[in-house]
PDB file of C-alpha atoms and ligand atoms in Angstrom:
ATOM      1  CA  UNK A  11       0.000   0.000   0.000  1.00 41.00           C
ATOM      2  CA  UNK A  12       1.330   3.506  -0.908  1.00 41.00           C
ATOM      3  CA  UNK A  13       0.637   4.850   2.470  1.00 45.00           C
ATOM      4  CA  UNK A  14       3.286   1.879   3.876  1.00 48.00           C
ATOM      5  CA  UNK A  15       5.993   3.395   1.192  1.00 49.00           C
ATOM      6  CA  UNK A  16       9.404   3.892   2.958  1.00 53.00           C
ATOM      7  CA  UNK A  17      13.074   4.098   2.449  1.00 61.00           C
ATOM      8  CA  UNK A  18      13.990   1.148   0.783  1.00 65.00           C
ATOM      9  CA  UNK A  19      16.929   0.529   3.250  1.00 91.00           C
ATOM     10  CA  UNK A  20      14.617   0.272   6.550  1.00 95.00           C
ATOM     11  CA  UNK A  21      13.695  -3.159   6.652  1.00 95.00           C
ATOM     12  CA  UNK A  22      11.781  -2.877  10.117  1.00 97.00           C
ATOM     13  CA  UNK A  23       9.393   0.266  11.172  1.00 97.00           C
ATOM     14  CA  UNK A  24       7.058   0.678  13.836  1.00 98.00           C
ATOM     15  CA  UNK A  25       5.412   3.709  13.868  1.00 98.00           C
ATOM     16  CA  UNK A  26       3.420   4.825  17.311  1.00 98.00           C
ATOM     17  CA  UNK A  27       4.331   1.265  19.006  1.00 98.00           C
ATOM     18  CA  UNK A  28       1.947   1.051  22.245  1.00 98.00           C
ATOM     19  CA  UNK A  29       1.189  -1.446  24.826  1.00 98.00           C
ATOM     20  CA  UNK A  30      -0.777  -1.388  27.205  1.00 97.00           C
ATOM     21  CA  UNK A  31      -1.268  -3.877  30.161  1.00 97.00           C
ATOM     22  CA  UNK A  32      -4.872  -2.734  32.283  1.00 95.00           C
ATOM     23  CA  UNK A  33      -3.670   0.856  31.773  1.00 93.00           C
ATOM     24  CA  UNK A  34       0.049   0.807  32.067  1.00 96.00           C
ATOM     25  CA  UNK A  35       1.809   1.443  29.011  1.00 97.00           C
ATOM     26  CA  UNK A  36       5.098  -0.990  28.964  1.00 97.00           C
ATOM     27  CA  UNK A  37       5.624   0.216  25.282  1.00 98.00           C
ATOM     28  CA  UNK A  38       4.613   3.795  24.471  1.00 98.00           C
ATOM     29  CA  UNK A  39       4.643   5.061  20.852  1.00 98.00           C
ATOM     30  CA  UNK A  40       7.560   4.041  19.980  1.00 98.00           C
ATOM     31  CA  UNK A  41       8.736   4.973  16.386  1.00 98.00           C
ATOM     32  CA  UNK A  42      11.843   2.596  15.717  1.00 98.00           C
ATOM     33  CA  UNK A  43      13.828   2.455  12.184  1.00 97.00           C
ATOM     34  CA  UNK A  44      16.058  -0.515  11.642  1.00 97.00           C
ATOM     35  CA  UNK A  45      18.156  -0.121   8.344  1.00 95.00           C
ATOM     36  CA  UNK A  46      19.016  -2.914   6.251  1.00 93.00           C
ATOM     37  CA  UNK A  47      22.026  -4.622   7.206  1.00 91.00           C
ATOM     38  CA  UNK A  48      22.503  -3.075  10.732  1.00 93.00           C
ATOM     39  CA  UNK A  49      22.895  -4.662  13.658  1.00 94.00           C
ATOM     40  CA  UNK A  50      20.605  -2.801  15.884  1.00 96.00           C
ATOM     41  CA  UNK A  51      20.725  -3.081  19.811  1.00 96.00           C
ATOM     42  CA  UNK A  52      17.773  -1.750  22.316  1.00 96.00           C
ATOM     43  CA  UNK A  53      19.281  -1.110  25.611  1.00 95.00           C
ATOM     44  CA  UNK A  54      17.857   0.278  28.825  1.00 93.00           C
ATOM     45  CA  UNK A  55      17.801  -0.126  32.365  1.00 92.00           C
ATOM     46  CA  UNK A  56      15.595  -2.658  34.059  1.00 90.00           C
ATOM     47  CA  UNK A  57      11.773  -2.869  33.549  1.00 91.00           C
ATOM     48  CA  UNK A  58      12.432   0.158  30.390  1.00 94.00           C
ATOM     49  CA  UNK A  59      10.267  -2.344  28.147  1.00 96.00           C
ATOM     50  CA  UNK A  60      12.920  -4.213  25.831  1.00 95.00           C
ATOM     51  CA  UNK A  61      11.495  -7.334  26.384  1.00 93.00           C
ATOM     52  CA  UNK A  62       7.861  -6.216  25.630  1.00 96.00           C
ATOM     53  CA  UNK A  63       8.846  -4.169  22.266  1.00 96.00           C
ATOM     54  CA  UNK A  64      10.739  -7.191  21.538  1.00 94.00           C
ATOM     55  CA  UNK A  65       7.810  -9.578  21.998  1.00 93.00           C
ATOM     56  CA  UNK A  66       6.117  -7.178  20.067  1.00 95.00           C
ATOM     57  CA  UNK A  67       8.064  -7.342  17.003  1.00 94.00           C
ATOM     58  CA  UNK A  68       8.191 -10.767  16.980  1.00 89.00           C
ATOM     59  CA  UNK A  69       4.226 -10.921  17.198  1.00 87.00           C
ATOM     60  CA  UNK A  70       4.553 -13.164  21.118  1.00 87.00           C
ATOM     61  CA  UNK A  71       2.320  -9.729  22.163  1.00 93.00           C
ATOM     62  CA  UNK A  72      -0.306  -8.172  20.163  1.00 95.00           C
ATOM     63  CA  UNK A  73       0.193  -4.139  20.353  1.00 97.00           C
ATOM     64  CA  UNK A  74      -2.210  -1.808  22.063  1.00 97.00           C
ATOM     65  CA  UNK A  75      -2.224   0.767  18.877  1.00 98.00           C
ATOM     66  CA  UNK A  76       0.487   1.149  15.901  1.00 98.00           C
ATOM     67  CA  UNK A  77       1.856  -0.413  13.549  1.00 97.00           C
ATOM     68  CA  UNK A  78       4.936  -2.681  12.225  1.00 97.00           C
ATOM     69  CA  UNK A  79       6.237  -2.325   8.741  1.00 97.00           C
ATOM     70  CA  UNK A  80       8.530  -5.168   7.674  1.00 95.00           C
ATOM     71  CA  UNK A  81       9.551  -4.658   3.860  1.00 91.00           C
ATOM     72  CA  UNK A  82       7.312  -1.655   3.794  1.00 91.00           C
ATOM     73  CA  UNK A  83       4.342  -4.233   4.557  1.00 93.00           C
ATOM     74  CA  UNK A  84       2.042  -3.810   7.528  1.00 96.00           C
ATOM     75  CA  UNK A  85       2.933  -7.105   9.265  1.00 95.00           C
ATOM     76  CA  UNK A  86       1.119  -5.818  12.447  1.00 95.00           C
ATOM     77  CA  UNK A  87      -1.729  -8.248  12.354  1.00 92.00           C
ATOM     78  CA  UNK A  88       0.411 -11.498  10.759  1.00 91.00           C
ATOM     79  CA  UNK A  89       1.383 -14.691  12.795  1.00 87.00           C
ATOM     80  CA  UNK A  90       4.498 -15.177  14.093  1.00 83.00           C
ATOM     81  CA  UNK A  91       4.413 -18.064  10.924  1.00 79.00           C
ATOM     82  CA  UNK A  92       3.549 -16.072   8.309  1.00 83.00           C
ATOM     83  CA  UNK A  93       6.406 -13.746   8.923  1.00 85.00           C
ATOM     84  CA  UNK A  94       8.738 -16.508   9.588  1.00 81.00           C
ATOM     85  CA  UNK A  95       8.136 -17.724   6.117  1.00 80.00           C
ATOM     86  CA  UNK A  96       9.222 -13.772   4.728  1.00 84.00           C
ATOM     87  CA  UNK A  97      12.808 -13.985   6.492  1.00 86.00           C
ATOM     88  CA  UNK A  98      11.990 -12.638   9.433  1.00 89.00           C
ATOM     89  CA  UNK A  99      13.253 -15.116  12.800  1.00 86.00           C
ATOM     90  CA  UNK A 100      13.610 -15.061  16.150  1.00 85.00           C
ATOM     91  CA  UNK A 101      16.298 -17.053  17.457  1.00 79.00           C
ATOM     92  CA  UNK A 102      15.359 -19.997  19.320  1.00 58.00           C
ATOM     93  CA  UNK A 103      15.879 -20.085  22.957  1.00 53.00           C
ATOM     94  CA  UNK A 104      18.319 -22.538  24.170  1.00 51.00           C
ATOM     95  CA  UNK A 105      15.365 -24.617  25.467  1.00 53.00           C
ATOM     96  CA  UNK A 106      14.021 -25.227  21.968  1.00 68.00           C
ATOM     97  CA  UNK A 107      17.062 -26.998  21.350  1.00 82.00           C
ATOM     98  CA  UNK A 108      16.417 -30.488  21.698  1.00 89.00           C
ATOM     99  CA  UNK A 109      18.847 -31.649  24.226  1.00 90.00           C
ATOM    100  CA  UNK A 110      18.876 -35.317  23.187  1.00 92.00           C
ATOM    101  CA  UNK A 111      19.274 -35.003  19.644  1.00 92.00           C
ATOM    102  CA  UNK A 112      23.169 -34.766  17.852  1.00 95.00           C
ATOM    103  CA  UNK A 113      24.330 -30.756  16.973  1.00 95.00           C
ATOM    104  CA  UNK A 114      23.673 -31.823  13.392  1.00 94.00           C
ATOM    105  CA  UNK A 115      20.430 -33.269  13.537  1.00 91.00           C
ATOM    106  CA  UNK A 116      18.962 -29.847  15.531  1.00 92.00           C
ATOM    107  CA  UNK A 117      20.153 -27.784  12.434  1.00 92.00           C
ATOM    108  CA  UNK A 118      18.763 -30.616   9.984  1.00 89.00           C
ATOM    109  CA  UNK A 119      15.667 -30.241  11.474  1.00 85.00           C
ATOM    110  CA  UNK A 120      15.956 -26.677  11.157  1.00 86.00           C
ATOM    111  CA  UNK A 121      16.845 -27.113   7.345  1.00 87.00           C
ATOM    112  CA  UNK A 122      13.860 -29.164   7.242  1.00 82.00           C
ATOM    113  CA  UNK A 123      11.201 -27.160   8.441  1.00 75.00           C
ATOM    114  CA  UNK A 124      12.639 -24.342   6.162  1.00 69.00           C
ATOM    115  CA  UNK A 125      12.362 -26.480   3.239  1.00 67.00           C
ATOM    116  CA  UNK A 126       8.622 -27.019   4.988  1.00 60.00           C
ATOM    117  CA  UNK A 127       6.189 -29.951   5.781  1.00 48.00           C
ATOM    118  CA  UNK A 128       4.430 -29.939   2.058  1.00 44.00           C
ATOM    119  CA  UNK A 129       7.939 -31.226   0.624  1.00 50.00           C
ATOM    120  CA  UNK A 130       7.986 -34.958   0.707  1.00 54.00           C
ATOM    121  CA  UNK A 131      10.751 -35.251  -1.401  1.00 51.00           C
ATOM    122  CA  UNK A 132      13.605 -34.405   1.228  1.00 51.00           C
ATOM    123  CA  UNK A 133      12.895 -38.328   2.017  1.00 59.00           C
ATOM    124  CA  UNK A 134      15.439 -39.063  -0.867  1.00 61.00           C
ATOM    125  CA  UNK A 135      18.584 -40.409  -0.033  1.00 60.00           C
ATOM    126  CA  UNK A 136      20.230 -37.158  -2.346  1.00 65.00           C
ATOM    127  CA  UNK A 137      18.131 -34.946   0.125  1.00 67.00           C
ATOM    128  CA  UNK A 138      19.111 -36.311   2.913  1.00 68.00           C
ATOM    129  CA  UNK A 139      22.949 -36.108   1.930  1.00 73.00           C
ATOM    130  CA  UNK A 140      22.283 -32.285   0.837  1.00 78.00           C
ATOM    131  CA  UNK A 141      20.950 -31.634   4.410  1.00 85.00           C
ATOM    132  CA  UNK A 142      23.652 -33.160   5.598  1.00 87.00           C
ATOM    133  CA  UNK A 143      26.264 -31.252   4.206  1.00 89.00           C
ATOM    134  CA  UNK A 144      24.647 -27.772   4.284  1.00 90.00           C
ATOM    135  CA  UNK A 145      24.276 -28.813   8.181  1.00 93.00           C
ATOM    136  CA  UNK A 146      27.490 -29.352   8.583  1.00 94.00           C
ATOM    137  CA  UNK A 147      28.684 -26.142   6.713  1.00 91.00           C
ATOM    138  CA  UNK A 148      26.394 -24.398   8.943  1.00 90.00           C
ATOM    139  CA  UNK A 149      28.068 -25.922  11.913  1.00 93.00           C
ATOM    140  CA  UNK A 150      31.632 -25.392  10.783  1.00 90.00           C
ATOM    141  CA  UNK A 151      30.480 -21.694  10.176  1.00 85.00           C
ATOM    142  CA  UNK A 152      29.401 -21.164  14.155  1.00 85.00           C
ATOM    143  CA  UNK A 153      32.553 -22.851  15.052  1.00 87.00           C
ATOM    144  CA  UNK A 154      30.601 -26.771  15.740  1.00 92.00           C
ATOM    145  CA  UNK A 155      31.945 -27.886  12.677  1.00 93.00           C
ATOM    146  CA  UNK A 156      33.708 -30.866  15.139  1.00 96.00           C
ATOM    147  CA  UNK A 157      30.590 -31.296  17.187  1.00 96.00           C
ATOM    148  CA  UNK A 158      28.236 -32.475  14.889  1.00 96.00           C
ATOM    149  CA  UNK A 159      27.784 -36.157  16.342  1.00 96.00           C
ATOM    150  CA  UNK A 160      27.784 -34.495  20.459  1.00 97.00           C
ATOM    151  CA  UNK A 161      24.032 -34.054  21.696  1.00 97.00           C
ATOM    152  CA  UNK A 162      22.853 -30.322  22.178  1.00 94.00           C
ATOM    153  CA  UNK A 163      22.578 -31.502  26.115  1.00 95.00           C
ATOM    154  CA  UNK A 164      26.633 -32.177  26.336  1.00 97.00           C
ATOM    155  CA  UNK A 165      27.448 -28.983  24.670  1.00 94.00           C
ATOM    156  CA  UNK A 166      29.291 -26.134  27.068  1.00 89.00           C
ATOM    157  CA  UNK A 167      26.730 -22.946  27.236  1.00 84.00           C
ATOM    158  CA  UNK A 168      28.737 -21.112  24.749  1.00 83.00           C
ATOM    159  CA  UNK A 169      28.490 -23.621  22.152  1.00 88.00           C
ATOM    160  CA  UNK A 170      24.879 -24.577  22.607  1.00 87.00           C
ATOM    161  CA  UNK A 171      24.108 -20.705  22.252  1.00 84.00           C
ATOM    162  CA  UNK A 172      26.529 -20.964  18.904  1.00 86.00           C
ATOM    163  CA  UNK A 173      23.868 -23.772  17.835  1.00 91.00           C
ATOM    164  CA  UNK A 174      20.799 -21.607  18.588  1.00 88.00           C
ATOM    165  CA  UNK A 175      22.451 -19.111  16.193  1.00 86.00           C
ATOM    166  CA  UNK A 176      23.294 -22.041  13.531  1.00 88.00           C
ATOM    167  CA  UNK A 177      19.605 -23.453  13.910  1.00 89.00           C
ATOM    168  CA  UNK A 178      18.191 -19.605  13.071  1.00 86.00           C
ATOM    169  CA  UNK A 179      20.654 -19.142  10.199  1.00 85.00           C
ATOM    170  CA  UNK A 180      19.213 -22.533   8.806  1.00 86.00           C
ATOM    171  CA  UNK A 181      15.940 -20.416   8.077  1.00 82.00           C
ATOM    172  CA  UNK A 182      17.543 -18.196   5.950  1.00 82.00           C
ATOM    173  CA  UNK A 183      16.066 -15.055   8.372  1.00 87.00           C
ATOM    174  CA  UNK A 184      16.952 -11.712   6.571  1.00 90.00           C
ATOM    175  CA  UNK A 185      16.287 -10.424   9.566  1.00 92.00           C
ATOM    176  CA  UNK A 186      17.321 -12.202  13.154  1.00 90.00           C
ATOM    177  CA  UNK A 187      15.451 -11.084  16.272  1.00 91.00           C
ATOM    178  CA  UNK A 188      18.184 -11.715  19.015  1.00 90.00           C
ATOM    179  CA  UNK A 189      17.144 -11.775  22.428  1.00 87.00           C
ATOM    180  CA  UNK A 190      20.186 -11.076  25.394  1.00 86.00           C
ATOM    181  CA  UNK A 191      22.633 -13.673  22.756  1.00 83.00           C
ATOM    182  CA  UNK A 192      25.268 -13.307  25.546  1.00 83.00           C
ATOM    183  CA  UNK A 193      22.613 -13.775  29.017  1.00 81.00           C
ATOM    184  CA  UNK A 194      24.877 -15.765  31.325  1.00 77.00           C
ATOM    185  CA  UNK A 195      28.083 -16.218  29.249  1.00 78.00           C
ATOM    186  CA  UNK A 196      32.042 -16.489  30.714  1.00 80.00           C
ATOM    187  CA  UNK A 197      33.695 -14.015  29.015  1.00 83.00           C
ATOM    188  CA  UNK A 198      35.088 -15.949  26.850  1.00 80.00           C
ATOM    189  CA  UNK A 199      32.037 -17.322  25.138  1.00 80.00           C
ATOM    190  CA  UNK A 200      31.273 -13.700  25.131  1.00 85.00           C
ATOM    191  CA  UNK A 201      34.053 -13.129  22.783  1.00 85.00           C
ATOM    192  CA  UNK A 202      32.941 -16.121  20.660  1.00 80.00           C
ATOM    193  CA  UNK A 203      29.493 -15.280  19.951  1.00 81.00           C
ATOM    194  CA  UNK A 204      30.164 -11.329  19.454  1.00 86.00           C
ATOM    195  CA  UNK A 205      32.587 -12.758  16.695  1.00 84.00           C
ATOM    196  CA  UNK A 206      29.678 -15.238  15.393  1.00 81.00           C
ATOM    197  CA  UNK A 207      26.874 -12.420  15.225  1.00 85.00           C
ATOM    198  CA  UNK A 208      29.667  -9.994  13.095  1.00 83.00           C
ATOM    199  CA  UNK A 209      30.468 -12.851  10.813  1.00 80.00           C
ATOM    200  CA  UNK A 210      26.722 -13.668  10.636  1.00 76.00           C
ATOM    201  CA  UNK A 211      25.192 -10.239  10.095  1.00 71.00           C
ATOM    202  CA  UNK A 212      26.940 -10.103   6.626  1.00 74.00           C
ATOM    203  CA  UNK A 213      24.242 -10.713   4.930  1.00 75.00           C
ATOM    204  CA  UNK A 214      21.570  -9.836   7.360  1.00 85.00           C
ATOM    205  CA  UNK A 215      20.022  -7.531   9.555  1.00 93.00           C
ATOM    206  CA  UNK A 216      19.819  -8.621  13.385  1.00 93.00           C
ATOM    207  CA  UNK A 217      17.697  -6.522  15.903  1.00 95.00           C
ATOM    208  CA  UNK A 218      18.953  -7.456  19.518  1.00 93.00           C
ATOM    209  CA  UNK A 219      17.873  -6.916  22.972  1.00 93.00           C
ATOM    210  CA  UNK A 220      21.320  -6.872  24.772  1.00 90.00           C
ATOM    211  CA  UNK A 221      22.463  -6.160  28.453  1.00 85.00           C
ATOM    212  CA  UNK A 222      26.144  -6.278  27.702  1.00 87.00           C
ATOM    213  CA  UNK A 223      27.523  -2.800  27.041  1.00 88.00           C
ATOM    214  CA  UNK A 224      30.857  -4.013  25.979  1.00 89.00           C
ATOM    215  CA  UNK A 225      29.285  -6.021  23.466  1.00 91.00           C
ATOM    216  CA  UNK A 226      26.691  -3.243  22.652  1.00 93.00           C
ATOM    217  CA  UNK A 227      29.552  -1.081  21.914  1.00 94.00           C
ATOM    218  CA  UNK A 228      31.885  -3.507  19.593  1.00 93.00           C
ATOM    219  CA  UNK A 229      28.637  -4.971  17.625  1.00 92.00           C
ATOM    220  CA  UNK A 230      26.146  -2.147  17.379  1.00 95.00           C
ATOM    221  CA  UNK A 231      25.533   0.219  14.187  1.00 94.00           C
ATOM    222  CA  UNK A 232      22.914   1.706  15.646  1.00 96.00           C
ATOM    223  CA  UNK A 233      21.256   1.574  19.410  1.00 97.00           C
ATOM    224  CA  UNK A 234      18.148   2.817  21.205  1.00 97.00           C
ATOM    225  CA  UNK A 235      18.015   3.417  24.518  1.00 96.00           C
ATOM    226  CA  UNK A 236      14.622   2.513  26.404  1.00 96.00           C
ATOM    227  CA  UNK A 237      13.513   3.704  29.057  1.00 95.00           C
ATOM    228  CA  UNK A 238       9.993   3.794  30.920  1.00 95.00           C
ATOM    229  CA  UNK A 239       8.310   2.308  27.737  1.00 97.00           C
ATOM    230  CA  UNK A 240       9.758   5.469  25.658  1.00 97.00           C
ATOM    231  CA  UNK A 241      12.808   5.695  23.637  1.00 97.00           C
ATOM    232  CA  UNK A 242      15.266   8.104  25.560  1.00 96.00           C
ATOM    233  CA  UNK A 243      18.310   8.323  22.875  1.00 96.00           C
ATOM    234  CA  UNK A 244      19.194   6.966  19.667  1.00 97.00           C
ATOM    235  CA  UNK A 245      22.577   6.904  17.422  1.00 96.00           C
ATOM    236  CA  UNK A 246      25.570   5.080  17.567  1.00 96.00           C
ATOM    237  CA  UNK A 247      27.298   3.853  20.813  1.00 95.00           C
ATOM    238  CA  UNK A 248      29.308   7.019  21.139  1.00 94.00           C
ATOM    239  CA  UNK A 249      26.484   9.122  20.427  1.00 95.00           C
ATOM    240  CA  UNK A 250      24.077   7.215  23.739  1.00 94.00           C
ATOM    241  CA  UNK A 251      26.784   6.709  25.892  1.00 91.00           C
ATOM    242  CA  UNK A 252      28.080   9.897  26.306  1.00 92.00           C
ATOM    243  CA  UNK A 253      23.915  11.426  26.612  1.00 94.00           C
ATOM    244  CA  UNK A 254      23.442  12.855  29.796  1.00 93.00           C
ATOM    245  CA  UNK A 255      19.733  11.518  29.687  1.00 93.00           C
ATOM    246  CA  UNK A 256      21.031   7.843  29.242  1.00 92.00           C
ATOM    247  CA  UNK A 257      23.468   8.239  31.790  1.00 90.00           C
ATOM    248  CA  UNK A 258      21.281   9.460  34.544  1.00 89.00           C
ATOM    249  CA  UNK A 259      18.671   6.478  33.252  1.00 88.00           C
ATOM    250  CA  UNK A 260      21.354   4.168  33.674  1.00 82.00           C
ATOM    251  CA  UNK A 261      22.507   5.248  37.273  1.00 73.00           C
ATOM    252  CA  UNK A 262      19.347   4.506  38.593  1.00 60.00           C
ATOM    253  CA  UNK A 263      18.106   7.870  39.094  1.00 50.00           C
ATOM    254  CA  UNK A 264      14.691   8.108  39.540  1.00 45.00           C
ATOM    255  CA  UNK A 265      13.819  11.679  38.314  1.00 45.00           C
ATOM    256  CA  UNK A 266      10.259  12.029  37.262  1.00 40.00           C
ATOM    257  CA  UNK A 267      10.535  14.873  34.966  1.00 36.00           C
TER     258      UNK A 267
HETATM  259  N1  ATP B 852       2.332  -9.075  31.151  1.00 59.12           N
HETATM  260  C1  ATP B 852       2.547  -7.952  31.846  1.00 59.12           C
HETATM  261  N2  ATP B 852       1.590  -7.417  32.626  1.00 59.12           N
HETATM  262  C2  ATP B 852       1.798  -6.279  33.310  1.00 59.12           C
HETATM  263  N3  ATP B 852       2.948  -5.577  33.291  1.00 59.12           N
HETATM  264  C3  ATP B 852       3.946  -6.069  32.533  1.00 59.12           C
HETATM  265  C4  ATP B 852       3.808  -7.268  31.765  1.00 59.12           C
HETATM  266  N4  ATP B 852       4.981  -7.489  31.103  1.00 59.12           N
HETATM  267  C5  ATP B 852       5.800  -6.470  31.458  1.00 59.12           C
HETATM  268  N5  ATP B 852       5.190  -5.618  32.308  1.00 59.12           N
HETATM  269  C6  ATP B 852       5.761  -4.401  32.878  1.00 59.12           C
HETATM  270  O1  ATP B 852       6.215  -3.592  31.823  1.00 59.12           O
HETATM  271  C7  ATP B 852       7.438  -2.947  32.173  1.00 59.12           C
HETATM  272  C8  ATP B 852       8.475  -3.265  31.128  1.00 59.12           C
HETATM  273  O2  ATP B 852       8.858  -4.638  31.271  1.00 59.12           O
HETATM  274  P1  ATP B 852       9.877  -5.340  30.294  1.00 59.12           P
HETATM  275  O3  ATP B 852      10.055  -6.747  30.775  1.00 59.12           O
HETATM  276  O4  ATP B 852       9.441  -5.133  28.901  1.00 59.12           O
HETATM  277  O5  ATP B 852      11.204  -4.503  30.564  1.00 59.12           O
HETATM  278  P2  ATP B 852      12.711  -4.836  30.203  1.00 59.12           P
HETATM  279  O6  ATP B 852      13.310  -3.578  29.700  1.00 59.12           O
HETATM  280  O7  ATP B 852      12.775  -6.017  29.330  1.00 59.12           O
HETATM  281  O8  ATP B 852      13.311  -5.178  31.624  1.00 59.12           O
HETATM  282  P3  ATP B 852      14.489  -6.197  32.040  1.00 59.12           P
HETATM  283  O9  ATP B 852      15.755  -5.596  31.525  1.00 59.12           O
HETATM  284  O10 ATP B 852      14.411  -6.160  33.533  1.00 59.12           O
HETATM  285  O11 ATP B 852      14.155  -7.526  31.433  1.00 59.12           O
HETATM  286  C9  ATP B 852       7.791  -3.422  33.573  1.00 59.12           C
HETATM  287  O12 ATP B 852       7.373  -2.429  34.491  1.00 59.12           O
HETATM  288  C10 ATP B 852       6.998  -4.691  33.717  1.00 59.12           C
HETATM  289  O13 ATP B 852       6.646  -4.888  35.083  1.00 59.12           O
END
């Protein structure tokens, strides 16, 4: 529709995000632009509504009022499916892994459901060996290339986070929703999976809810800082870290201006 028309390199809009839970608005007209090919971090202190704009985008909560553009299309009222099947993915949470089953098989079951339930004819044997080795080439890309035959379960936290990333890149997303990628990591897996999201984002556009300022800072194109439902600043990490506004947010001042 010519009223949806945008910049061709915004891939993701909302315009006048709301929600609204019995009267308090967690998510208050929030008019986000995500450019193609960014990585693109929300930030804020605790309770600022990351989570619930996040769930938002990625249709787990229907909004209050706006709308979200994806492609220039008004994807507001579409199933989390239906945009799925246009490229844009939320990464798996580690418990949608399935623990018992090999690294490889979790991202050939991700290959599968991308190739979807109406094709029968990934029963062939020449299927099945294509799966196979574009599983494994997804593995050796996230750095599992020599864990394909260890079950999800027996993986260290770092790696089964690296596998959650290889399972979403098996849909072909052009756009990855990321939520907290580094929750709960040593610092060293920290340093792995920062590396994995740059080497990832290539060819992609990944929105992320993140925590970590260090990795906010080495990753981000472009943040926006939440903060009581609003967005407070915007720009790179120079730009937000250095605004007076975000820095009072973040020191817990509770100034009700
Ligand atoms: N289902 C709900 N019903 C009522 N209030 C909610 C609901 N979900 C979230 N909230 C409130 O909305 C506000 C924003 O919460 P949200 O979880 O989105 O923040 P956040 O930025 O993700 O915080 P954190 O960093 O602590 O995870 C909070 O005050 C929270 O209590």
């Amino acid at each position: 529709m010519s009223e949806n028309r945008q910049d061709s390199s915004i891939i993701l809009e909302t315009r006048g995000l709301t929600k609204d839970f019995k009267g308090f608005k967690a998510v208050e007209d929030i008019n986000l632009q995500v450019h193609t090919g960014h990585i693109h971090a929300l930030i804020g202190p605790n309770g600022a509504g990351k989570t619930t704009f996040f769930n938002l985008l990625t249709k787990f909560l229907k909004p209050s009022s706006g709308k979200i553009l994806y492609d220039g299309r008004d994807i507001t009222r579409h199933r989390p499916a239906d945009i799925a099947q246009h490229g844009l993915i939320r990464s798996f949470q580690i418990s949608a892994v399935f623990p018992h089953l090999s690294a490889r098989e979790n991202v050939r079951i991700a290959l599968q459901r991308k190739l979807g339930v109406s094709y029968q004819f990934w029963r062939s044997i020449r299927i099945l060996d294509q799966l196979n080795e574009e599983a494994q080439h997804l593995l050796e890309q996230v750095g599992l290339g020599e864990f394909g035959d260890t079950k999800a379960v027996e993986l260290a936290y770092g790696r089964k986070r690296a596998l959650e990333i290889a399972t979403t890149i098996a849909l072909k997303p052009r756009l990855m929703l990321l939520d907290e990628p580094t929750q709960g990591m040593s610092a060293e897996d920290v340093g792995t999976v920062t590396d994995l999201i740059r080497e990832v984002v290539k060819d992609r556009t990944i929105v992320m809810v993140e925590h970590n300022l260090s990795v906010v800072s080495t990753l981000a194109d472009r943040i926006t800082v939440l903060n009581r439902g609003r967005i407070l600043a915007e720009g790179d990490y120079q730009t937000v870290s250095t605004n007076p506004a975000v820095m009072e947010a973040y020191m817990g001042t509770t100034d009700a201006a």
